């Protein structure tokens, strides 16, 4: 399973970042190998640390303009954590429960690497949330593209991946014929249990005003192949979203909604009239598949 580099490698990477601000690679390597102060790590660990920095694009060392030495070191160590999480994609990021990532959650592996890097738990938790948001966007894009491909080969209608060029529509995919249209907002996960969807106020208002709008929930397998397609009940969405606080003039902007199995219907019924005869569209019709979410 994908994980961050070992503690010794990360500790070596921190030392490389510090040394390479003032020395070249050969001088820094000689320092690490021959000076007693650095003998707690092996030459192989130093080599692995440098290789990791090269892999994640931190050599040459990025600089924080006009920063004090202490602030620059914090900046570099944060960069190291963020880029390491993005490159390694550890399973506690890719397979984590969506409900946990709120900018404060820091699992044990995250706390361990934060200690190695000399970062506070607050800094590390922010980096973890950023990595998770990046992963969520990547999985979302993969799901949308998989659904666009499936629909395009299964229907006699124009299929437009609208979110590929704008996020202002309130939906991701448009399926249109001369006489009708379907607008699909797509949410995707690779997590088979405990799914949560995130709905923006704009998406919700689009649901309320656009009769062609439907929310589709996708499950991808470990190879990011589409395994399940379900439609989320709009009645459930209306009940599940937060209530505006009219007395204080406050309106919710984004909602985190735990998704129960009862809110899902397999397939996308709104597309049935568009399906081509003999199209490989069991995922779209819902035949042969169960709900995407398991209790």
Short mmCIF file of N, CA and C in Angstrom, two decimals, residues 110-268:
data_model
loop_
_atom_site.label_atom_id
_atom_site.label_comp_id
_atom_site.label_asym_id
_atom_site.label_seq_id
_atom_site.Cartn_x
_atom_site.Cartn_y
_atom_site.Cartn_z
N UNK A 110 0.56 10.93 10.10
CA UNK A 110 0.77 12.36 9.89
C UNK A 110 1.46 13.01 11.08
N UNK A 111 1.09 12.60 12.29
CA UNK A 111 1.74 13.14 13.48
C UNK A 111 3.21 12.74 13.52
N UNK A 112 3.50 11.51 13.10
CA UNK A 112 4.88 11.02 13.12
C UNK A 112 5.75 11.82 12.16
N UNK A 113 5.27 12.05 10.94
CA UNK A 113 6.08 12.78 9.98
C UNK A 113 6.18 14.25 10.36
N UNK A 114 5.13 14.81 10.99
CA UNK A 114 5.20 16.19 11.46
C UNK A 114 6.30 16.36 12.49
N UNK A 115 6.45 15.37 13.36
CA UNK A 115 7.51 15.43 14.37
C UNK A 115 8.88 15.38 13.72
N UNK A 116 9.05 14.52 12.72
CA UNK A 116 10.33 14.43 12.01
C UNK A 116 10.66 15.76 11.33
N UNK A 117 9.65 16.41 10.77
CA UNK A 117 9.87 17.65 10.03
C UNK A 117 9.89 18.88 10.92
N UNK A 118 9.63 18.70 12.21
CA UNK A 118 9.63 19.84 13.11
C UNK A 118 8.45 20.76 12.91
N UNK A 119 7.33 20.21 12.45
CA UNK A 119 6.13 21.01 12.19
C UNK A 119 5.12 20.83 13.31
N UNK A 120 4.34 21.86 13.55
CA UNK A 120 3.25 21.74 14.52
C UNK A 120 2.16 20.85 13.94
N UNK A 121 1.34 20.29 14.82
CA UNK A 121 0.20 19.50 14.35
C UNK A 121 -0.76 20.34 13.52
N UNK A 122 -0.85 21.63 13.85
CA UNK A 122 -1.74 22.52 13.09
C UNK A 122 -1.25 22.67 11.65
N UNK A 123 0.06 22.91 11.48
CA UNK A 123 0.62 23.01 10.13
C UNK A 123 0.44 21.70 9.37
N UNK A 124 0.72 20.59 10.04
CA UNK A 124 0.63 19.29 9.38
C UNK A 124 -0.81 18.96 9.00
N UNK A 125 -1.77 19.28 9.87
CA UNK A 125 -3.17 19.01 9.56
C UNK A 125 -3.63 19.81 8.35
N UNK A 126 -3.16 21.05 8.23
CA UNK A 126 -3.51 21.86 7.06
C UNK A 126 -2.94 21.24 5.79
N UNK A 127 -1.71 20.71 5.87
CA UNK A 127 -1.10 20.06 4.71
C UNK A 127 -1.86 18.79 4.34
N UNK A 128 -2.30 18.04 5.35
CA UNK A 128 -3.08 16.82 5.10
C UNK A 128 -4.40 17.17 4.41
N UNK A 129 -5.07 18.22 4.89
CA UNK A 129 -6.33 18.62 4.26
C UNK A 129 -6.10 19.04 2.81
N UNK A 130 -5.02 19.78 2.56
CA UNK A 130 -4.71 20.20 1.19
C UNK A 130 -4.48 18.99 0.30
N UNK A 131 -3.75 17.99 0.81
CA UNK A 131 -3.50 16.78 0.03
C UNK A 131 -4.80 16.04 -0.26
N UNK A 132 -5.68 16.00 0.74
CA UNK A 132 -6.94 15.31 0.54
C UNK A 132 -7.82 16.04 -0.48
N UNK A 133 -7.83 17.37 -0.44
CA UNK A 133 -8.61 18.13 -1.42
C UNK A 133 -8.07 17.90 -2.83
N UNK A 134 -6.74 17.83 -2.95
CA UNK A 134 -6.14 17.53 -4.26
C UNK A 134 -6.55 16.15 -4.74
N UNK A 135 -6.52 15.17 -3.82
CA UNK A 135 -6.92 13.81 -4.18
C UNK A 135 -8.40 13.76 -4.55
N UNK A 136 -9.22 14.47 -3.80
CA UNK A 136 -10.65 14.51 -4.08
C UNK A 136 -10.92 15.08 -5.47
N UNK A 137 -10.20 16.15 -5.83
CA UNK A 137 -10.37 16.75 -7.15
C UNK A 137 -9.92 15.79 -8.25
N UNK A 138 -8.82 15.07 -7.99
CA UNK A 138 -8.32 14.12 -8.99
C UNK A 138 -9.30 12.98 -9.21
N UNK A 139 -9.83 12.42 -8.11
CA UNK A 139 -10.80 11.33 -8.23
C UNK A 139 -12.08 11.84 -8.89
N UNK A 140 -12.50 13.05 -8.53
CA UNK A 140 -13.69 13.62 -9.15
C UNK A 140 -13.55 13.77 -10.65
N UNK A 141 -12.39 14.25 -11.09
CA UNK A 141 -12.16 14.41 -12.52
C UNK A 141 -12.14 13.05 -13.23
N UNK A 142 -11.55 12.05 -12.57
CA UNK A 142 -11.52 10.70 -13.16
C UNK A 142 -12.93 10.14 -13.29
N UNK A 143 -13.76 10.36 -12.27
CA UNK A 143 -15.13 9.87 -12.33
C UNK A 143 -15.94 10.54 -13.42
N UNK A 144 -15.81 11.86 -13.53
CA UNK A 144 -16.53 12.58 -14.57
C UNK A 144 -16.15 12.08 -15.96
N UNK A 145 -14.84 11.92 -16.18
CA UNK A 145 -14.39 11.48 -17.50
C UNK A 145 -14.88 10.07 -17.81
N UNK A 146 -14.87 9.19 -16.79
CA UNK A 146 -15.36 7.83 -17.01
C UNK A 146 -16.84 7.83 -17.36
N UNK A 147 -17.62 8.69 -16.70
CA UNK A 147 -19.05 8.74 -16.99
C UNK A 147 -19.32 9.36 -18.35
N UNK A 148 -18.58 10.40 -18.71
CA UNK A 148 -18.73 11.00 -20.04
C UNK A 148 -18.47 9.95 -21.12
N UNK A 149 -17.41 9.18 -20.95
CA UNK A 149 -17.06 8.14 -21.93
C UNK A 149 -18.16 7.09 -22.03
N UNK A 150 -18.67 6.65 -20.88
CA UNK A 150 -19.73 5.64 -20.88
C UNK A 150 -21.00 6.16 -21.54
N UNK A 151 -21.41 7.37 -21.19
CA UNK A 151 -22.64 7.92 -21.76
C UNK A 151 -22.49 8.13 -23.26
N UNK A 152 -21.33 8.66 -23.68
CA UNK A 152 -21.13 8.99 -25.10
C UNK A 152 -21.26 7.77 -26.00
N UNK A 153 -20.87 6.60 -25.50
CA UNK A 153 -20.96 5.40 -26.35
C UNK A 153 -22.29 4.66 -26.16
N UNK A 154 -23.17 5.23 -25.32
CA UNK A 154 -24.41 4.52 -24.99
C UNK A 154 -25.68 5.24 -25.41
N UNK A 155 -25.59 6.51 -25.83
CA UNK A 155 -26.80 7.28 -26.10
C UNK A 155 -26.78 7.89 -27.49
N UNK A 156 -27.97 8.21 -27.99
CA UNK A 156 -28.09 8.98 -29.23
C UNK A 156 -28.45 10.42 -28.85
N UNK A 157 -27.45 11.15 -28.41
CA UNK A 157 -27.61 12.54 -27.99
C UNK A 157 -26.23 13.16 -27.91
N UNK A 158 -26.21 14.48 -27.84
CA UNK A 158 -24.95 15.18 -27.68
C UNK A 158 -24.54 15.16 -26.21
N UNK A 159 -23.29 14.80 -25.94
CA UNK A 159 -22.78 14.74 -24.57
C UNK A 159 -21.67 15.78 -24.43
N UNK A 160 -21.84 16.69 -23.49
CA UNK A 160 -20.87 17.78 -23.30
C UNK A 160 -20.36 17.74 -21.86
N UNK A 161 -19.06 17.68 -21.71
CA UNK A 161 -18.42 17.70 -20.39
C UNK A 161 -18.23 19.17 -20.00
N UNK A 162 -19.27 19.79 -19.50
CA UNK A 162 -19.26 21.24 -19.31
C UNK A 162 -18.28 21.68 -18.22
N UNK A 163 -18.08 20.86 -17.18
CA UNK A 163 -17.17 21.27 -16.11
C UNK A 163 -15.72 21.27 -16.56
N UNK A 164 -15.44 20.69 -17.75
CA UNK A 164 -14.08 20.72 -18.27
C UNK A 164 -13.69 22.12 -18.71
N UNK A 165 -14.69 22.98 -18.97
CA UNK A 165 -14.36 24.35 -19.36
C UNK A 165 -14.98 25.41 -18.46
N UNK A 166 -15.91 25.03 -17.57
CA UNK A 166 -16.48 26.01 -16.64
C UNK A 166 -17.14 25.29 -15.48
N UNK A 167 -16.99 25.86 -14.28
CA UNK A 167 -17.67 25.30 -13.10
C UNK A 167 -18.85 26.18 -12.68
N UNK A 168 -19.33 27.01 -13.59
CA UNK A 168 -20.38 27.97 -13.25
C UNK A 168 -21.79 27.47 -13.56
N UNK A 169 -21.89 26.30 -14.18
CA UNK A 169 -23.21 25.84 -14.61
C UNK A 169 -24.01 25.21 -13.46
N UNK A 170 -23.33 24.70 -12.44
CA UNK A 170 -24.03 24.00 -11.38
C UNK A 170 -24.22 22.53 -11.67
N UNK A 171 -23.63 22.06 -12.76
CA UNK A 171 -23.62 20.64 -13.11
C UNK A 171 -22.39 20.37 -13.96
N UNK A 172 -22.06 19.08 -14.16
CA UNK A 172 -20.81 18.71 -14.81
C UNK A 172 -20.97 18.20 -16.24
N UNK A 173 -22.09 17.54 -16.53
CA UNK A 173 -22.28 16.91 -17.83
C UNK A 173 -23.66 17.28 -18.36
N UNK A 174 -23.73 17.65 -19.63
CA UNK A 174 -25.00 17.91 -20.29
C UNK A 174 -25.23 16.85 -21.37
N UNK A 175 -26.42 16.26 -21.37
CA UNK A 175 -26.83 15.30 -22.41
C UNK A 175 -28.06 15.90 -23.08
N UNK A 176 -27.95 16.22 -24.36
CA UNK A 176 -29.01 16.99 -25.01
C UNK A 176 -29.36 16.41 -26.38
N UNK A 177 -30.66 16.38 -26.65
CA UNK A 177 -31.17 16.03 -27.97
C UNK A 177 -31.97 17.22 -28.48
N UNK A 178 -32.62 17.05 -29.61
CA UNK A 178 -33.39 18.16 -30.18
C UNK A 178 -34.59 18.53 -29.31
N UNK A 179 -35.06 17.59 -28.49
CA UNK A 179 -36.32 17.82 -27.78
C UNK A 179 -36.18 17.80 -26.25
N UNK A 180 -35.05 17.37 -25.72
CA UNK A 180 -34.94 17.28 -24.27
C UNK A 180 -33.48 17.35 -23.85
N UNK A 181 -33.27 17.47 -22.54
CA UNK A 181 -31.91 17.56 -22.03
C UNK A 181 -31.86 17.00 -20.61
N UNK A 182 -30.67 16.57 -20.23
CA UNK A 182 -30.40 16.09 -18.87
C UNK A 182 -29.10 16.74 -18.41
N UNK A 183 -29.10 17.28 -17.20
CA UNK A 183 -27.91 17.90 -16.63
C UNK A 183 -27.48 17.10 -15.40
N UNK A 184 -26.25 16.63 -15.41
CA UNK A 184 -25.77 15.73 -14.36
C UNK A 184 -24.67 16.39 -13.53
N UNK A 185 -24.92 16.52 -12.25
CA UNK A 185 -23.87 16.87 -11.30
C UNK A 185 -23.30 15.56 -10.78
N UNK A 186 -21.98 15.41 -10.81
CA UNK A 186 -21.34 14.12 -10.54
C UNK A 186 -20.50 14.20 -9.28
N UNK A 187 -20.70 13.24 -8.38
CA UNK A 187 -19.87 13.07 -7.19
C UNK A 187 -19.25 11.68 -7.25
N UNK A 188 -17.96 11.59 -6.95
CA UNK A 188 -17.24 10.34 -7.13
C UNK A 188 -16.45 9.99 -5.88
N UNK A 189 -16.36 8.69 -5.59
CA UNK A 189 -15.53 8.21 -4.49
C UNK A 189 -14.88 6.89 -4.87
N UNK A 190 -13.81 6.56 -4.16
CA UNK A 190 -13.21 5.23 -4.24
C UNK A 190 -13.43 4.49 -2.93
N UNK A 191 -14.13 5.12 -2.01
CA UNK A 191 -14.36 4.56 -0.67
C UNK A 191 -15.66 3.78 -0.67
N UNK A 192 -15.61 2.51 -0.31
CA UNK A 192 -16.81 1.67 -0.37
C UNK A 192 -17.67 1.74 0.88
N UNK A 193 -17.21 2.43 1.91
CA UNK A 193 -18.01 2.54 3.13
C UNK A 193 -17.96 3.98 3.64
N UNK A 194 -19.03 4.39 4.28
CA UNK A 194 -19.05 5.68 4.95
C UNK A 194 -18.89 6.87 4.04
N UNK A 195 -19.49 6.84 2.83
CA UNK A 195 -19.31 7.94 1.89
C UNK A 195 -19.98 9.23 2.36
N UNK A 196 -19.36 10.32 1.94
CA UNK A 196 -19.90 11.65 2.19
C UNK A 196 -19.81 12.44 0.90
N UNK A 197 -20.85 13.19 0.56
CA UNK A 197 -20.78 14.06 -0.61
C UNK A 197 -20.71 15.50 -0.13
N UNK A 198 -20.17 16.35 -0.98
CA UNK A 198 -20.04 17.77 -0.69
C UNK A 198 -20.83 18.53 -1.75
N UNK A 199 -21.80 19.31 -1.30
CA UNK A 199 -22.69 20.01 -2.20
C UNK A 199 -22.54 21.51 -1.99
N UNK A 200 -22.28 22.23 -3.07
CA UNK A 200 -22.18 23.69 -2.96
C UNK A 200 -23.57 24.31 -3.00
N UNK A 201 -23.66 25.54 -2.50
CA UNK A 201 -24.94 26.25 -2.55
C UNK A 201 -25.38 26.44 -4.00
N UNK A 202 -24.42 26.72 -4.88
CA UNK A 202 -24.75 26.91 -6.29
C UNK A 202 -25.34 25.64 -6.89
N UNK A 203 -24.77 24.49 -6.57
CA UNK A 203 -25.31 23.22 -7.07
C UNK A 203 -26.72 22.99 -6.54
N UNK A 204 -26.91 23.31 -5.26
CA UNK A 204 -28.24 23.12 -4.65
C UNK A 204 -29.27 24.04 -5.31
N UNK A 205 -28.92 25.30 -5.51
CA UNK A 205 -29.87 26.23 -6.13
C UNK A 205 -30.15 25.83 -7.58
N UNK A 206 -29.15 25.27 -8.26
CA UNK A 206 -29.38 24.77 -9.61
C UNK A 206 -30.38 23.63 -9.59
N UNK A 207 -30.26 22.73 -8.60
CA UNK A 207 -31.23 21.65 -8.45
C UNK A 207 -32.65 22.20 -8.30
N UNK A 208 -32.79 23.25 -7.52
CA UNK A 208 -34.12 23.81 -7.24
C UNK A 208 -34.75 24.48 -8.46
N UNK A 209 -33.91 25.01 -9.35
CA UNK A 209 -34.44 25.81 -10.46
C UNK A 209 -34.35 25.14 -11.82
N UNK A 210 -33.57 24.07 -11.93
CA UNK A 210 -33.35 23.41 -13.22
C UNK A 210 -34.01 22.04 -13.20
N UNK A 211 -35.13 21.86 -13.89
CA UNK A 211 -35.82 20.56 -13.86
C UNK A 211 -35.03 19.44 -14.53
N UNK A 212 -33.99 19.78 -15.29
CA UNK A 212 -33.18 18.76 -15.95
C UNK A 212 -32.03 18.27 -15.08
N UNK A 213 -31.87 18.84 -13.88
CA UNK A 213 -30.71 18.57 -13.02
C UNK A 213 -30.89 17.26 -12.25
N UNK A 214 -29.81 16.47 -12.19
CA UNK A 214 -29.79 15.23 -11.40
C UNK A 214 -28.41 15.08 -10.77
N UNK A 215 -28.38 14.56 -9.56
CA UNK A 215 -27.12 14.29 -8.88
C UNK A 215 -26.79 12.81 -9.02
N UNK A 216 -25.60 12.53 -9.56
CA UNK A 216 -25.16 11.16 -9.80
C UNK A 216 -23.98 10.85 -8.89
N UNK A 217 -24.01 9.68 -8.29
CA UNK A 217 -22.94 9.25 -7.39
C UNK A 217 -22.24 8.04 -8.00
N UNK A 218 -20.90 8.13 -8.11
CA UNK A 218 -20.10 7.09 -8.76
C UNK A 218 -19.15 6.44 -7.77
N UNK A 219 -18.93 5.15 -7.96
CA UNK A 219 -17.91 4.43 -7.21
C UNK A 219 -16.88 3.90 -8.20
N UNK A 220 -15.60 4.23 -7.95
CA UNK A 220 -14.49 3.71 -8.75
C UNK A 220 -13.75 2.65 -7.95
N UNK A 221 -13.19 1.66 -8.65
CA UNK A 221 -12.39 0.65 -7.96
C UNK A 221 -10.95 1.15 -7.81
N UNK A 222 -10.06 0.28 -7.33
CA UNK A 222 -8.68 0.69 -7.06
C UNK A 222 -7.94 1.09 -8.33
N UNK A 223 -8.38 0.58 -9.47
CA UNK A 223 -7.78 0.96 -10.75
C UNK A 223 -8.52 2.14 -11.38
N UNK A 224 -9.43 2.73 -10.60
CA UNK A 224 -10.23 3.88 -11.02
C UNK A 224 -11.10 3.56 -12.23
N UNK A 225 -11.59 2.31 -12.24
CA UNK A 225 -12.58 1.91 -13.23
C UNK A 225 -13.97 2.08 -12.61
N UNK A 226 -14.91 2.50 -13.41
CA UNK A 226 -16.26 2.75 -12.94
C UNK A 226 -16.96 1.43 -12.61
N UNK A 227 -17.42 1.30 -11.37
CA UNK A 227 -18.07 0.05 -10.96
C UNK A 227 -19.55 0.24 -10.62
N UNK A 228 -19.93 1.42 -10.17
CA UNK A 228 -21.31 1.64 -9.77
C UNK A 228 -21.74 3.06 -10.11
N UNK A 229 -22.95 3.17 -10.64
CA UNK A 229 -23.55 4.47 -10.96
C UNK A 229 -24.91 4.53 -10.29
N UNK A 230 -25.15 5.56 -9.50
CA UNK A 230 -26.44 5.71 -8.82
C UNK A 230 -26.91 7.15 -8.92
N UNK A 231 -28.22 7.32 -8.81
CA UNK A 231 -28.82 8.65 -8.77
C UNK A 231 -29.25 8.94 -7.34
N UNK A 232 -28.92 10.14 -6.86
CA UNK A 232 -29.25 10.54 -5.49
C UNK A 232 -30.61 11.23 -5.48
N UNK A 233 -31.43 10.84 -4.54
CA UNK A 233 -32.78 11.39 -4.42
C UNK A 233 -32.73 12.90 -4.14
N UNK A 234 -33.45 13.66 -4.96
CA UNK A 234 -33.51 15.10 -4.72
C UNK A 234 -34.32 15.42 -3.48
N UNK A 235 -35.33 14.61 -3.19
CA UNK A 235 -36.11 14.83 -1.97
C UNK A 235 -35.22 14.65 -0.74
N UNK A 236 -34.33 13.65 -0.79
CA UNK A 236 -33.40 13.46 0.32
C UNK A 236 -32.46 14.64 0.44
N UNK A 237 -31.93 15.13 -0.69
CA UNK A 237 -31.03 16.29 -0.65
C UNK A 237 -31.71 17.47 0.02
N UNK A 238 -32.96 17.73 -0.37
CA UNK A 238 -33.68 18.87 0.19
C UNK A 238 -33.84 18.75 1.70
N UNK A 239 -34.01 17.52 2.19
CA UNK A 239 -34.14 17.32 3.64
C UNK A 239 -32.79 17.38 4.34
N UNK A 240 -31.72 16.99 3.63
CA UNK A 240 -30.42 16.82 4.28
C UNK A 240 -29.60 18.10 4.39
N UNK A 241 -29.83 19.06 3.50
CA UNK A 241 -29.00 20.27 3.52
C UNK A 241 -29.28 21.08 4.78
N UNK A 242 -28.31 21.90 5.21
CA UNK A 242 -28.52 22.72 6.40
C UNK A 242 -29.66 23.72 6.19
N UNK A 243 -30.18 24.21 7.27
CA UNK A 243 -31.21 25.24 7.21
C UNK A 243 -30.58 26.62 7.36
N UNK A 244 -31.00 27.54 6.52
CA UNK A 244 -30.52 28.92 6.64
C UNK A 244 -31.03 29.53 7.94
N UNK A 245 -30.19 30.38 8.53
CA UNK A 245 -30.57 31.09 9.74
C UNK A 245 -31.11 32.47 9.35
N UNK A 246 -32.39 32.50 8.99
CA UNK A 246 -32.96 33.74 8.45
C UNK A 246 -32.93 34.87 9.47
N UNK A 247 -33.07 34.54 10.74
CA UNK A 247 -33.09 35.59 11.76
C UNK A 247 -31.76 36.31 11.85
N UNK A 248 -30.67 35.62 11.43
CA UNK A 248 -29.34 36.23 11.47
C UNK A 248 -28.84 36.58 10.07
N UNK A 249 -29.66 36.34 9.06
CA UNK A 249 -29.24 36.62 7.69
C UNK A 249 -28.14 35.71 7.19
N UNK A 250 -28.00 34.53 7.80
CA UNK A 250 -26.90 33.62 7.44
C UNK A 250 -27.42 32.50 6.53
N UNK A 251 -26.67 32.24 5.45
CA UNK A 251 -26.99 31.15 4.54
C UNK A 251 -25.78 30.22 4.42
N UNK A 252 -26.06 28.93 4.37
CA UNK A 252 -24.96 27.99 4.20
C UNK A 252 -24.39 28.11 2.78
N UNK A 253 -23.08 27.87 2.65
CA UNK A 253 -22.40 28.00 1.36
C UNK A 253 -21.99 26.65 0.79
N UNK A 254 -21.67 25.71 1.67
CA UNK A 254 -21.26 24.37 1.25
C UNK A 254 -21.69 23.39 2.32
N UNK A 255 -22.17 22.23 1.90
CA UNK A 255 -22.69 21.25 2.85
C UNK A 255 -21.97 19.93 2.69
N UNK A 256 -21.62 19.33 3.82
CA UNK A 256 -21.05 17.98 3.87
C UNK A 256 -22.18 17.04 4.27
N UNK A 257 -22.55 16.12 3.37
CA UNK A 257 -23.74 15.31 3.57
C UNK A 257 -23.39 13.82 3.59
N UNK A 258 -23.45 13.16 4.75
CA UNK A 258 -23.29 11.70 4.79
C UNK A 258 -24.40 11.05 3.95
N UNK A 259 -24.01 10.13 3.10
CA UNK A 259 -24.93 9.60 2.10
C UNK A 259 -25.45 8.22 2.51
N UNK A 260 -26.75 8.11 2.85
CA UNK A 260 -27.30 6.80 3.24
C UNK A 260 -27.70 5.98 2.02
N UNK A 261 -27.65 4.65 2.11
CA UNK A 261 -28.04 3.81 0.97
C UNK A 261 -29.45 4.10 0.47
N UNK A 262 -30.36 4.46 1.37
CA UNK A 262 -31.75 4.68 0.98
C UNK A 262 -31.91 5.87 0.04
N UNK A 263 -30.90 6.74 -0.02
CA UNK A 263 -31.00 7.92 -0.89
C UNK A 263 -30.62 7.62 -2.33
N UNK A 264 -30.20 6.38 -2.61
CA UNK A 264 -29.66 6.03 -3.93
C UNK A 264 -30.57 5.11 -4.72
N UNK A 265 -30.62 5.37 -6.02
CA UNK A 265 -31.29 4.47 -6.97
C UNK A 265 -30.26 4.06 -8.01
N UNK A 266 -30.03 2.76 -8.22
CA UNK A 266 -29.03 2.34 -9.21
C UNK A 266 -29.34 2.86 -10.61
N UNK A 267 -28.30 3.27 -11.33
CA UNK A 267 -28.45 3.76 -12.69
C UNK A 267 -28.84 5.22 -12.75
N UNK A 268 -29.12 5.69 -13.97
CA UNK A 268 -29.58 7.06 -14.20
C UNK A 268 -30.84 6.98 -15.05
#
